[in-house]
Coordinates of C-alpha atoms in Angstrom, one line a residue:
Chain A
X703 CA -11.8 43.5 32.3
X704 CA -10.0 40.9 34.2
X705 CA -8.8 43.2 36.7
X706 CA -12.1 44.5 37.4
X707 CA -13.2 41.0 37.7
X708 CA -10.4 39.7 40.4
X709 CA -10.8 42.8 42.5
X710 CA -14.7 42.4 42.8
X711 CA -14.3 38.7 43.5
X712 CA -12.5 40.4 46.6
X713 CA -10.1 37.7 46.4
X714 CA -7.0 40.5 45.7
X715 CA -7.3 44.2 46.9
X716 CA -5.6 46.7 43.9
X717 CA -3.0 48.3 45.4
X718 CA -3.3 52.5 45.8
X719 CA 0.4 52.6 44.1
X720 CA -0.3 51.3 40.8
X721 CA -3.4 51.0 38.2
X722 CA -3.7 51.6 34.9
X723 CA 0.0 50.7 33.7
X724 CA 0.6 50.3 30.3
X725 CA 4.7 50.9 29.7
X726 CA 7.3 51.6 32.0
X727 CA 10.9 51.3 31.6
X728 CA 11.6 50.9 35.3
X729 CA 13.1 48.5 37.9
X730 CA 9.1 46.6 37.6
X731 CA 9.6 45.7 33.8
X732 CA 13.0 44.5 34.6
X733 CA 11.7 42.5 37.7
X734 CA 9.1 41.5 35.8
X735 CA 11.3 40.1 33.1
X736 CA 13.5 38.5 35.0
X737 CA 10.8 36.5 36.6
X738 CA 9.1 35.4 33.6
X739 CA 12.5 34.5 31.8
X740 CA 12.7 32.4 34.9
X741 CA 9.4 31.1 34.5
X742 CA 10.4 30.3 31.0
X743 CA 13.0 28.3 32.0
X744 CA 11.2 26.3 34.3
X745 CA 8.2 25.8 32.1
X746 CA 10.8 24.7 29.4
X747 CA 11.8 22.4 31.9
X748 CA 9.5 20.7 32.6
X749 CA 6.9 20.4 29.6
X750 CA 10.4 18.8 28.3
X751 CA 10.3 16.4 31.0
X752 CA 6.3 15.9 30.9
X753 CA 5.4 16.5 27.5
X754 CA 7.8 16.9 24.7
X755 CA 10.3 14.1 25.3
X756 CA 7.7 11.2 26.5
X757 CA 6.0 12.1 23.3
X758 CA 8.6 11.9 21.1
X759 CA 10.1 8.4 22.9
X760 CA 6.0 7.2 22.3
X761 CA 6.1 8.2 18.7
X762 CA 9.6 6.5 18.0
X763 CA 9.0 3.3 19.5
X764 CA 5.4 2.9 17.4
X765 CA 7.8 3.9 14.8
X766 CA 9.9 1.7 15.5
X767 CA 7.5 -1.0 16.3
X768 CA 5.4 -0.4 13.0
X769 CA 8.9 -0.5 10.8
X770 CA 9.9 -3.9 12.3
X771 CA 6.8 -5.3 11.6
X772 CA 6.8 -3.6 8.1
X773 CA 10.3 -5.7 7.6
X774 CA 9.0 -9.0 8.9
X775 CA 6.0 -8.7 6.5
X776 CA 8.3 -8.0 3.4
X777 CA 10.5 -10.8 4.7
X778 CA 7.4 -13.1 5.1
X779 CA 6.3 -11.8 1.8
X780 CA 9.0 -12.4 0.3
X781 CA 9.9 -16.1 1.7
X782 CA 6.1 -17.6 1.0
X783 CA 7.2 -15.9 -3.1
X784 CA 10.0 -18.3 -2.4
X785 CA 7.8 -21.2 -1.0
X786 CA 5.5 -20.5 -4.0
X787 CA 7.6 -20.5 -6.7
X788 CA 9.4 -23.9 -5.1
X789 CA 5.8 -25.6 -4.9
X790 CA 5.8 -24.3 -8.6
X791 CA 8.9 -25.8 -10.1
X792 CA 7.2 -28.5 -8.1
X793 CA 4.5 -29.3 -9.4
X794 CA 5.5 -28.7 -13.3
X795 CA 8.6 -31.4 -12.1
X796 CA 5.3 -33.7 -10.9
X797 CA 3.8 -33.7 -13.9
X798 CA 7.2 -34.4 -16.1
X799 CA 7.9 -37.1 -13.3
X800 CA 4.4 -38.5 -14.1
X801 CA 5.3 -38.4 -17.8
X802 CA 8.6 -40.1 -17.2
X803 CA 7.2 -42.8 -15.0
X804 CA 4.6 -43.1 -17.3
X805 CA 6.6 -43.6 -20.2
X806 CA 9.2 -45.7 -18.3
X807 CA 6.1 -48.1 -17.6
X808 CA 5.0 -48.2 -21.0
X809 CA 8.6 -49.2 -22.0
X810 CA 9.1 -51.9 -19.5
X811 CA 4.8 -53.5 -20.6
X812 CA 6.6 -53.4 -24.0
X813 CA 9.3 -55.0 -22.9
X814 CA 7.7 -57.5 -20.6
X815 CA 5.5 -57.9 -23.5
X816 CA 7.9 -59.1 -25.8
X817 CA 9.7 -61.4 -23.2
X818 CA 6.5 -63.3 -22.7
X819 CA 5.4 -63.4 -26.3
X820 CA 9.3 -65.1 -26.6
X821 CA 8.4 -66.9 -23.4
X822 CA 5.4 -68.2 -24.9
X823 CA 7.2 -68.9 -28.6
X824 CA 9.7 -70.5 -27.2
X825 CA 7.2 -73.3 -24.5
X826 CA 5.1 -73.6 -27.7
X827 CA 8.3 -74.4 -29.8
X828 CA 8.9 -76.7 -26.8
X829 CA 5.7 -78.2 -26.3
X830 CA 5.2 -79.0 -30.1
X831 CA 8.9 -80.6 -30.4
X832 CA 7.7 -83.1 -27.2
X833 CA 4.3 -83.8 -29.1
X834 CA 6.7 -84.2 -32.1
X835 CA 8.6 -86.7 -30.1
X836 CA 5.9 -88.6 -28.6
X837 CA 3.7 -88.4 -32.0
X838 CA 7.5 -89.9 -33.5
X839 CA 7.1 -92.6 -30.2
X840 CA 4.1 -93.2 -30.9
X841 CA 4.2 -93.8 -34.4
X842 CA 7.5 -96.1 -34.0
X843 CA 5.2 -98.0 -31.8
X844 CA 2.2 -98.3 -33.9
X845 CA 4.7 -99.1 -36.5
X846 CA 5.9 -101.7 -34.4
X847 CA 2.4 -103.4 -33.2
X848 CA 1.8 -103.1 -37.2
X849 CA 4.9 -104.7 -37.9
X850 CA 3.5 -107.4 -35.3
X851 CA 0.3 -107.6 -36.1
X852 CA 0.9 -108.2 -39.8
X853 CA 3.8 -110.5 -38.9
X854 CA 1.3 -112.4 -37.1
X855 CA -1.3 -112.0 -39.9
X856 CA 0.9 -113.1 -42.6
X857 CA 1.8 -116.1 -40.3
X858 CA -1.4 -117.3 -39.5
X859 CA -2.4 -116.3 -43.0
X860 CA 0.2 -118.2 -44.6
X861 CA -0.2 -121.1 -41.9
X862 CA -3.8 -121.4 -43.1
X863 CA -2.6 -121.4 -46.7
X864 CA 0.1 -123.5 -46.6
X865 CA -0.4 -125.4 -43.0
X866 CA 0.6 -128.8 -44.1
X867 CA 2.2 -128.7 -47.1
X868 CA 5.6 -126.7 -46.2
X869 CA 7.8 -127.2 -43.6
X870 CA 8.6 -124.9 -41.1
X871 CA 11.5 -123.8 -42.9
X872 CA 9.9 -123.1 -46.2
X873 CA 7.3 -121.3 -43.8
X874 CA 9.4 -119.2 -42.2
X875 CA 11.1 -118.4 -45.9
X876 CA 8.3 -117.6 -47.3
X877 CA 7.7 -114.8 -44.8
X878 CA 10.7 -113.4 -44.9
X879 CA 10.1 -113.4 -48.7
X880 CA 6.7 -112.1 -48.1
X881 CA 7.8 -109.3 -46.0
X882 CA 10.7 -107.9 -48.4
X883 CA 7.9 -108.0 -51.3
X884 CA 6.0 -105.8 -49.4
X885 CA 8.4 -103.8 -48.5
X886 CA 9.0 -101.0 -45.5
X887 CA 7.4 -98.6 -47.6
X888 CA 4.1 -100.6 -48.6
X889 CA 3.1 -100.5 -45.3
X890 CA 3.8 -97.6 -44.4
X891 CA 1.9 -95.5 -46.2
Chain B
X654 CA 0.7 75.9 32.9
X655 CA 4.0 74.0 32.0
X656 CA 2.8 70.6 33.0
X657 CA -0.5 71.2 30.9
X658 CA 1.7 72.2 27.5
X659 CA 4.4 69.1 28.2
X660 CA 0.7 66.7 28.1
X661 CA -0.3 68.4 25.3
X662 CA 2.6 68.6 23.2
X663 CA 3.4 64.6 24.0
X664 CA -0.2 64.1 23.3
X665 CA 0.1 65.9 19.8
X666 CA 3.8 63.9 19.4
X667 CA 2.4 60.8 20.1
X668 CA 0.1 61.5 17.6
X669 CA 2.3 62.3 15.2
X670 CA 4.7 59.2 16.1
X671 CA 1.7 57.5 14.8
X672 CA 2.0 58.5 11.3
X673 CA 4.8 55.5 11.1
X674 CA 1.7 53.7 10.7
X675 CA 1.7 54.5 6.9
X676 CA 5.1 53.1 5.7
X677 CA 3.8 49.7 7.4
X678 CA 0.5 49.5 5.8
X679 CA 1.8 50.4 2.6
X680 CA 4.7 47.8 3.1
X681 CA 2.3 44.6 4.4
X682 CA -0.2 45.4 1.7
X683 CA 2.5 45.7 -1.0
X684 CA 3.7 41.9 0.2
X685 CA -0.2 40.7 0.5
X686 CA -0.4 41.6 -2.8
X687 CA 2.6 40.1 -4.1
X688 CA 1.7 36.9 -2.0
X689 CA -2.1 36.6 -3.7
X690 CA -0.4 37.2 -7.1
X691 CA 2.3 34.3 -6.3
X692 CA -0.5 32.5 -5.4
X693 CA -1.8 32.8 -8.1
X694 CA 0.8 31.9 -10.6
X695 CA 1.5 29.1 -8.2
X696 CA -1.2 27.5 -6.2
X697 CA 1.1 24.8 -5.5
X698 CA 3.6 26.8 -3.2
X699 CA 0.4 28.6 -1.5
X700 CA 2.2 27.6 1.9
X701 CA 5.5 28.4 1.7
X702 CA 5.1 31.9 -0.2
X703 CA 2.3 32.4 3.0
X704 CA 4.7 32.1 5.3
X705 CA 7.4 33.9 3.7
X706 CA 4.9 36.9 3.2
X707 CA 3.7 36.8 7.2
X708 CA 7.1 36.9 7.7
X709 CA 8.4 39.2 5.6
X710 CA 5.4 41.5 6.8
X711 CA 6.4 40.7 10.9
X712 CA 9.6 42.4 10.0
X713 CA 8.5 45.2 7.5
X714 CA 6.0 46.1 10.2
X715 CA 9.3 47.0 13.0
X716 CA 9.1 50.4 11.9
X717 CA 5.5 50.9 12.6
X718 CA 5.9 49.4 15.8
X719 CA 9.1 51.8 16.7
X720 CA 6.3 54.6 16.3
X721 CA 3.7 53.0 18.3
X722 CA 6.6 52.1 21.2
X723 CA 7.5 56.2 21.0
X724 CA 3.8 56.9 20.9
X725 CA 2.9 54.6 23.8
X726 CA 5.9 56.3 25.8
X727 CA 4.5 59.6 25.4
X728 CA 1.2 58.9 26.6
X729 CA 1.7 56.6 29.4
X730 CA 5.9 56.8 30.4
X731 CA 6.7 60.0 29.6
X732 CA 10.1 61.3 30.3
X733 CA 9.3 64.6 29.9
X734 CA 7.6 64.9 32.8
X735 CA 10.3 64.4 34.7
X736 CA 12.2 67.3 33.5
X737 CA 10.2 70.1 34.3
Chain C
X712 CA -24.3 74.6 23.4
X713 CA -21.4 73.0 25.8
X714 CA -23.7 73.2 28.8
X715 CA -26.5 71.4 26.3
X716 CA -24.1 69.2 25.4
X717 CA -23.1 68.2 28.5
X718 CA -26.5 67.6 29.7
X719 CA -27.4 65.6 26.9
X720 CA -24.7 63.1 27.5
X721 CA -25.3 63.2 31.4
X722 CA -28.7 61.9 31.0
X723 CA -27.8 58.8 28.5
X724 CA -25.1 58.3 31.1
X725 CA -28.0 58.0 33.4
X726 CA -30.0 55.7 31.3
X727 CA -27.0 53.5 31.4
X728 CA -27.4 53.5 27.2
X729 CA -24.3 55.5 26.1
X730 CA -21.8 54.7 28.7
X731 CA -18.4 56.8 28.3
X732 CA -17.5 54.5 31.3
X733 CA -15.3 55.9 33.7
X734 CA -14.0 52.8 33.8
X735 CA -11.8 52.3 30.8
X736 CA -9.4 49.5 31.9
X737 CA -6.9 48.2 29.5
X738 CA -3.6 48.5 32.0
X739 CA -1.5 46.7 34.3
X740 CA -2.7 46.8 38.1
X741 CA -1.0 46.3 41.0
X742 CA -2.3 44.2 44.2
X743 CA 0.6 43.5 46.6
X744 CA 3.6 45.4 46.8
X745 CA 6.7 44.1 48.4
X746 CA 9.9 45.9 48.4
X747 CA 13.0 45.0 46.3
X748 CA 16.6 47.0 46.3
X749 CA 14.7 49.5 48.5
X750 CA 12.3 50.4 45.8
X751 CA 8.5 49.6 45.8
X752 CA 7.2 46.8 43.4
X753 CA 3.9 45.0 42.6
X754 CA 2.3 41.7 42.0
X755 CA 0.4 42.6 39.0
X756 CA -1.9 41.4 36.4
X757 CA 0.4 40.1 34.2
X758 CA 2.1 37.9 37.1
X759 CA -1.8 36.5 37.6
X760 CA -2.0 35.7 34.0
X761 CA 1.2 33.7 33.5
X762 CA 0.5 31.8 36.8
X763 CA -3.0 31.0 35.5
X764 CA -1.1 29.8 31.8
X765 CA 1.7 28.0 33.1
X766 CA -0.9 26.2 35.2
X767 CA -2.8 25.1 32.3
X768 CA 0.2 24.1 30.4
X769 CA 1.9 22.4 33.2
X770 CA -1.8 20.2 34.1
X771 CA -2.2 19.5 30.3
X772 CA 1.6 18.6 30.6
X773 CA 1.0 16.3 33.4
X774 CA -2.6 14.8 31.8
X775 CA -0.6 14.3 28.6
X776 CA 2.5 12.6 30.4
X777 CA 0.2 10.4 32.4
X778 CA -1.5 9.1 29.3
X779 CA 1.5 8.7 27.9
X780 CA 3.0 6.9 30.6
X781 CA 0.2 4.3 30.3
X782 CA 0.0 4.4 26.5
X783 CA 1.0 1.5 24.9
X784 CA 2.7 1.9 21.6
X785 CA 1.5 -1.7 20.2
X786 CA -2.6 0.2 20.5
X787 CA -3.8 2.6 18.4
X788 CA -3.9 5.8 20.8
X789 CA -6.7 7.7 21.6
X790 CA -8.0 11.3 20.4
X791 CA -6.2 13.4 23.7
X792 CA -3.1 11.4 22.8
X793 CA -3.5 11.6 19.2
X794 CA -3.4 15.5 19.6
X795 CA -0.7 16.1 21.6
X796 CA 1.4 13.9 19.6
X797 CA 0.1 15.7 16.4
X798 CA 1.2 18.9 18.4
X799 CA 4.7 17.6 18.9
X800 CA 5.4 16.3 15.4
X801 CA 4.2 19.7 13.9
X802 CA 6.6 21.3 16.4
X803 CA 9.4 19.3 15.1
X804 CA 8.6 19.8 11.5
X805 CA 8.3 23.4 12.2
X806 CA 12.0 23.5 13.7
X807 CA 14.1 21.0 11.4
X808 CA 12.3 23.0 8.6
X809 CA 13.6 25.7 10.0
X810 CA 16.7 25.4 11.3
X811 CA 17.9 22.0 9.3
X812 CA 18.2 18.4 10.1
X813 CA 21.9 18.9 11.8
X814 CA 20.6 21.4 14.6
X815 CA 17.3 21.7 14.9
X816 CA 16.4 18.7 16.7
X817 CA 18.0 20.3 20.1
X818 CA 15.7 23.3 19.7
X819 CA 12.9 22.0 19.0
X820 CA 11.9 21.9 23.0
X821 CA 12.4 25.5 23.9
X822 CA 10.7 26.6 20.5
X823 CA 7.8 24.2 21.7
X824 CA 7.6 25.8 24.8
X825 CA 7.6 29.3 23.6
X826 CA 5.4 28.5 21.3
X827 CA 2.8 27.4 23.2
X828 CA 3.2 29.8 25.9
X829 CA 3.1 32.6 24.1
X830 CA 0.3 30.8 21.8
X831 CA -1.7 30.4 25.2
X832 CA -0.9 34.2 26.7
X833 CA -2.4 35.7 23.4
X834 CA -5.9 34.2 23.3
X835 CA -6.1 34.0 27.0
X836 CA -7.7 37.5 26.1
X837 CA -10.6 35.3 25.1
X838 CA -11.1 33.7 28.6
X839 CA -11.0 37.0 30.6
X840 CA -7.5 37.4 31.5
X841 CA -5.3 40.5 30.5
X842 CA -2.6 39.1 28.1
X843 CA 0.4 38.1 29.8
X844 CA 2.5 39.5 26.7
X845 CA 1.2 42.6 26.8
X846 CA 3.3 43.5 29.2
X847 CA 6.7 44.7 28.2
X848 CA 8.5 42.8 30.7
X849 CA 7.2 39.6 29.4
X850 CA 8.2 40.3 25.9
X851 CA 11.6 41.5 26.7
X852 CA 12.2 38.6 28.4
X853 CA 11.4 36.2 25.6
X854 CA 13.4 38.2 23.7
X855 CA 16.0 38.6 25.8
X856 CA 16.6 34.7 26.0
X857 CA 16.3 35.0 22.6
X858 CA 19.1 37.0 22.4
X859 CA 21.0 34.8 24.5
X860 CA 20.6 32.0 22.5
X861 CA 21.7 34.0 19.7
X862 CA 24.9 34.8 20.8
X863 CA 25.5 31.7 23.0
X864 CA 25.0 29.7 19.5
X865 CA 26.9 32.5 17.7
X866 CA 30.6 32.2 19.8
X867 CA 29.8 28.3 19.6
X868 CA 29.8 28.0 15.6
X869 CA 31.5 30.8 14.5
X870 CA 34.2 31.5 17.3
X871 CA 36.1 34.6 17.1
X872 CA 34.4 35.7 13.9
X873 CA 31.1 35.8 15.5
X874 CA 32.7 39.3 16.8
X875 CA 34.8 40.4 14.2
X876 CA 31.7 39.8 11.7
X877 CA 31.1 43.1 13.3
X878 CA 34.0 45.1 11.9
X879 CA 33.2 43.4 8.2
X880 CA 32.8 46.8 6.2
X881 CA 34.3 48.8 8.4
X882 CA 32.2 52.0 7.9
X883 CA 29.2 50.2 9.0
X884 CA 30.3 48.9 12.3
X885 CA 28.2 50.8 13.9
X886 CA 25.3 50.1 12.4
X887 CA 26.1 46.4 12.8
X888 CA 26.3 46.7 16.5
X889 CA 23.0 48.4 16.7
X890 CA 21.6 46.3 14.2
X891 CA 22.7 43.5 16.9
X892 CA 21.3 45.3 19.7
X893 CA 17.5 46.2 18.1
X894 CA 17.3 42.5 17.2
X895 CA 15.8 41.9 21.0
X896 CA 14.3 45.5 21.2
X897 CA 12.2 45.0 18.1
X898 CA 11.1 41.5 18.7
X899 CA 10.1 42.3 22.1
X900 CA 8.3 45.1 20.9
X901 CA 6.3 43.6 18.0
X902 CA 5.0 41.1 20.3
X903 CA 4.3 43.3 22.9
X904 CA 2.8 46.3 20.4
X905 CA 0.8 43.6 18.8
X906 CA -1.3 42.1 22.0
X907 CA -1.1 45.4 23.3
X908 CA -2.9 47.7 20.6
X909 CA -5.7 44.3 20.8
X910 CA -5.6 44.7 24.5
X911 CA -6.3 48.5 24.2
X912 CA -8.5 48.2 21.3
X913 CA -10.6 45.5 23.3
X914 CA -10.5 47.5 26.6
X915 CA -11.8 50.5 24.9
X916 CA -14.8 48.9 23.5
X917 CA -15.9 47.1 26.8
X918 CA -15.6 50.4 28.3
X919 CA -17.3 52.9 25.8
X920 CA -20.4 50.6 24.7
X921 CA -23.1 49.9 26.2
X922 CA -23.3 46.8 27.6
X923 CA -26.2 45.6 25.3
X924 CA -24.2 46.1 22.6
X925 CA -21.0 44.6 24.2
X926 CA -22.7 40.9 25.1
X927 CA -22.9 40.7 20.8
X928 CA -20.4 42.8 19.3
X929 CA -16.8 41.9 19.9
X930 CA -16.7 38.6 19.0
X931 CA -15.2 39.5 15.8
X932 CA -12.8 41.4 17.1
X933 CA -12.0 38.8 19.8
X934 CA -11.6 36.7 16.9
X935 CA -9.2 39.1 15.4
X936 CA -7.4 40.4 17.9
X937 CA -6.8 37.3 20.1
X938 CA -7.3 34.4 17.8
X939 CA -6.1 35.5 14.2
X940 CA -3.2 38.5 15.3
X941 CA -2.1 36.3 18.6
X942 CA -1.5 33.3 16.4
X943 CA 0.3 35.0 13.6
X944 CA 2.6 36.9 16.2
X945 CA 3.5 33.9 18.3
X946 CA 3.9 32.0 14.8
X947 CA 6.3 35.1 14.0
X948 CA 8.6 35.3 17.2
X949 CA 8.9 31.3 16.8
X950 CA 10.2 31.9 13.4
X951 CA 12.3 35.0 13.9
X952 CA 14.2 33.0 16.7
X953 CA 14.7 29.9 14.6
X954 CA 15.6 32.2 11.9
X955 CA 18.4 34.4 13.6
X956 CA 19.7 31.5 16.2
X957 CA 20.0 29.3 12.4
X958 CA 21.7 32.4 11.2
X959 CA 24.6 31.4 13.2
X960 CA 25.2 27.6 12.0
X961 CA 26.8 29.6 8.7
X962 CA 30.4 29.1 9.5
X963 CA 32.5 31.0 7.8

């Protein structure tokens, strides 16, 4: 065994005084104890200082590290439902928006509509009262050159009648005479 | 002559401190038994009641140990020796 | 018949094929002596053995704590770094299991390092070395601080009644005080009576076999005794301390 194998490496020489102990409640086992619960101690010592407490500070910082970013991803999460759910109410707003200015357009064609179709009733109104008027001008005038012309007619048709034998009283009698026969309306129509 | 029958007799004590042995074996096999038939009923619980039965046999096995300790003295610490 | 007998077994000694080996090494030897309080002591085995462990467990200390050191806790760590942190959560499990959430955390260190050393000293029968536990004097110091830690914990929590627990039925006071007293002796011993009848089993079949046989053969019983009975006892003495030293949080 181990012993066998030490001793033969030479590198330790067993010692006449002892071989072969198995139990021994002596001053050795209480040496012995009192080493190793030194030992002990030390080893507690400093795998504490090595092993144990690095490892745990490792482990709770990636803890740590993994819960924060845990919380900023819900957070994240959470605001982009936010963002969603504004975009959302967004859009459906859009569309009623749409609908409204839609609508609102529609009304104001209509009205616009009407205003011109009043517009336009009320220049043609216009513009058939002025061709009243000037057809009215115009047919006082006509009735006028009529007037004139059969004045001048009846004169020089009278004249041509009655040339020498009337005087230009009588003449101018007769006309008048002539004229109230045929009457305003006569020659009007 | 006296030294010879004070080996012997520890020899044939330790021996006989070696019967503790029993009560141990019949204690850890009891509680392995106990343990497979918890097991058993609950295959969910197989680590706890494992535990609780390596335990429980750790401590049933002191006695057997207190014989090996008197049996180990005998052979290789004897106090006997000493009083001759 | 004797004489026969004799000769019989002289010649396979010969032959090298049935070796009764004179030989049969399974104890504690001594290389240096020094003197202490007038008396003669040794440097043994054992004290070779826990120097060889704690080496091992101070280098893998100082290999972990380096890669720890440069570990960065935003990477994902590597496999060495992966198991020793594995090894350190399990060990705190193991404790606040054990000993609740409201203590256990302080303990958790020493049980560590028990745990491991005593882990370590029962298979290093599997590398060579003569367990360092089975020597008495290793044991009963274990369980001595053990016992220390019992009673520091107990006058701590429990105050005066930590003693006059002692007196509770009175007829049995003196069963309480050895009770008390074979908590240390008995934990010591099961340890020590554990690696020891491996250690003596072991010893006994290197030196009675032939070696032929011995280059195949135990490496069940390696795997029994070291592996399988060294594990569950250093799993037991962990336990047993958490147990009794959490025995003493009960105030009342």
């Amino acid at each position: 065994m181990s012993s066998i194998i030490l001793a033969s490496s030479g590198v330790l020489e067993a010692s006449e005084g002892m071989a072969g102990r198995i139990f021994g409640l002596d001053l050795q086992m209480i040496v012995d104890a009192g080493i190793l619960a030194l030992a002990v101690l030390a080893l507690f010592t400093l795998l504490s200082y090595l092993l144990f407490n690095p490892a745990r500070e490792l482990m709770r910082k990636r803890q740590e590290k993994i819960q924060s970013e845990m919380d900023s991803a819900t957070t994240q999460k959470a605001e982009a439902e936010a963002f969603k759910a504004e975009y959302d109410s967004k859009l459906k707003g859009v569309n009623k928006e749409a609908e409204e200015i839609l609508s609102q357009t529609r009304k104001k064609a209509l009205k616009k509509e009407t205003e011109i179709v009043e517009e336009a009733k009320v220049e043609a109104t216009r513009i058939i009262d002025r061709a009243n008027k000037e057809a009215e001008l115009e047919k006082s005038k006509m009735k006028d050159e009529v007037k004139q012309e059969m004045i001048s007619v009846a004169s020089i048709m009278a004249g041509k009648i009655i040339s020498t034998s009337i005087n230009e009283t009588e003449q101018s009698k007769l006309i008048e005479d002539t004229l109230k026969e045929m009457g305003d309306d006569t020659w009007q129509s | 002559m006296e030294r010879a029958i004070v080996l012997a007799a520890s020899a044939i004590g330790a021996g006989i401190a070696m019967i503790a042995g029993i009560g141990p074996g019949i204690g850890q096999g009891y509680a392995a038994g106990q343990g497979a038939a918890a097991v058993g009923r609950n295959p969910g619980a197989k680590g706890n009641i494992v535990s609780t039965m390596l335990l429980g046999q750790a401590v049933a096995e002191t006695t057997g140990l207190y014989g090996f300790a008197v049996a180990i003295i005998l052979l290789y610490a004897n106090p006997l020796l000493g009083k001759l | 018949m004797y004489q026969g007998m004799a000769a019989v077994s002289g010649s396979f000694a010969k032959m090298g094929m049935l070796r009764a080996s004179q030989d049969v090494d399974f104890g504690i030897t001594g290389y240096q002596e020094y003197t202490l309080f007038g008396q003669k002591l040794y440097f043994t085995t054992t004290h070779i053995s826990i120097i060889i462990v704690m080496l091992a467990l101070i280098i893998f200390a100082v290999i972990a704590n380096r890669k720890i050191k440069k570990a960065d806790p935003n990477k994902v760590p590597g496999t060495f770094l992966n198991i020793v942190e594995y090894m350190v959560q399990a060990i705190d499990d193991l404790t606040l299991t054990n000993m609740g959430t409201k203590h256990g955390a302080k303990f958790s260190n020493y049980i560590g390092t028990i745990f491991i050393f005593i882990l370590l000293s029962n298979i290093s029968g599997l590398f060579g070395l003569r367990p360092p536990t089975a020597d008495y004097g290793t044991t009963l110091a274990l369980a001595l601080i053990t016992f220390v830690m019992i009673h520091y914990n107990g006058f701590k929590y429990q105050k005066a009644s930590h003693v006059t627990n002692l007196f509770k039925p009175l007829l049995l006071t003196p069963i309480n005080i050895i009770g008390e007293i074979a908590t240390p002796i008995s934990m010591s011993l099961r340890l020590f009576g554990n690696i020891l009848s491996g250690t003596v089993m072991m010893g006994l079949i290197y030196g009675l076999l032939p070696k032929i046989i011995t280059l195949v053969w135990p490496g069940f019983l390696h795997a029994y005794f070291d592996v399988f009975s060294g594990a569950i006892q250093t799993y037991v003495f962990c336990m047993l301390t958490m147990v009794f030293i959490s025995n003493t949080f009960e105030e009342d």
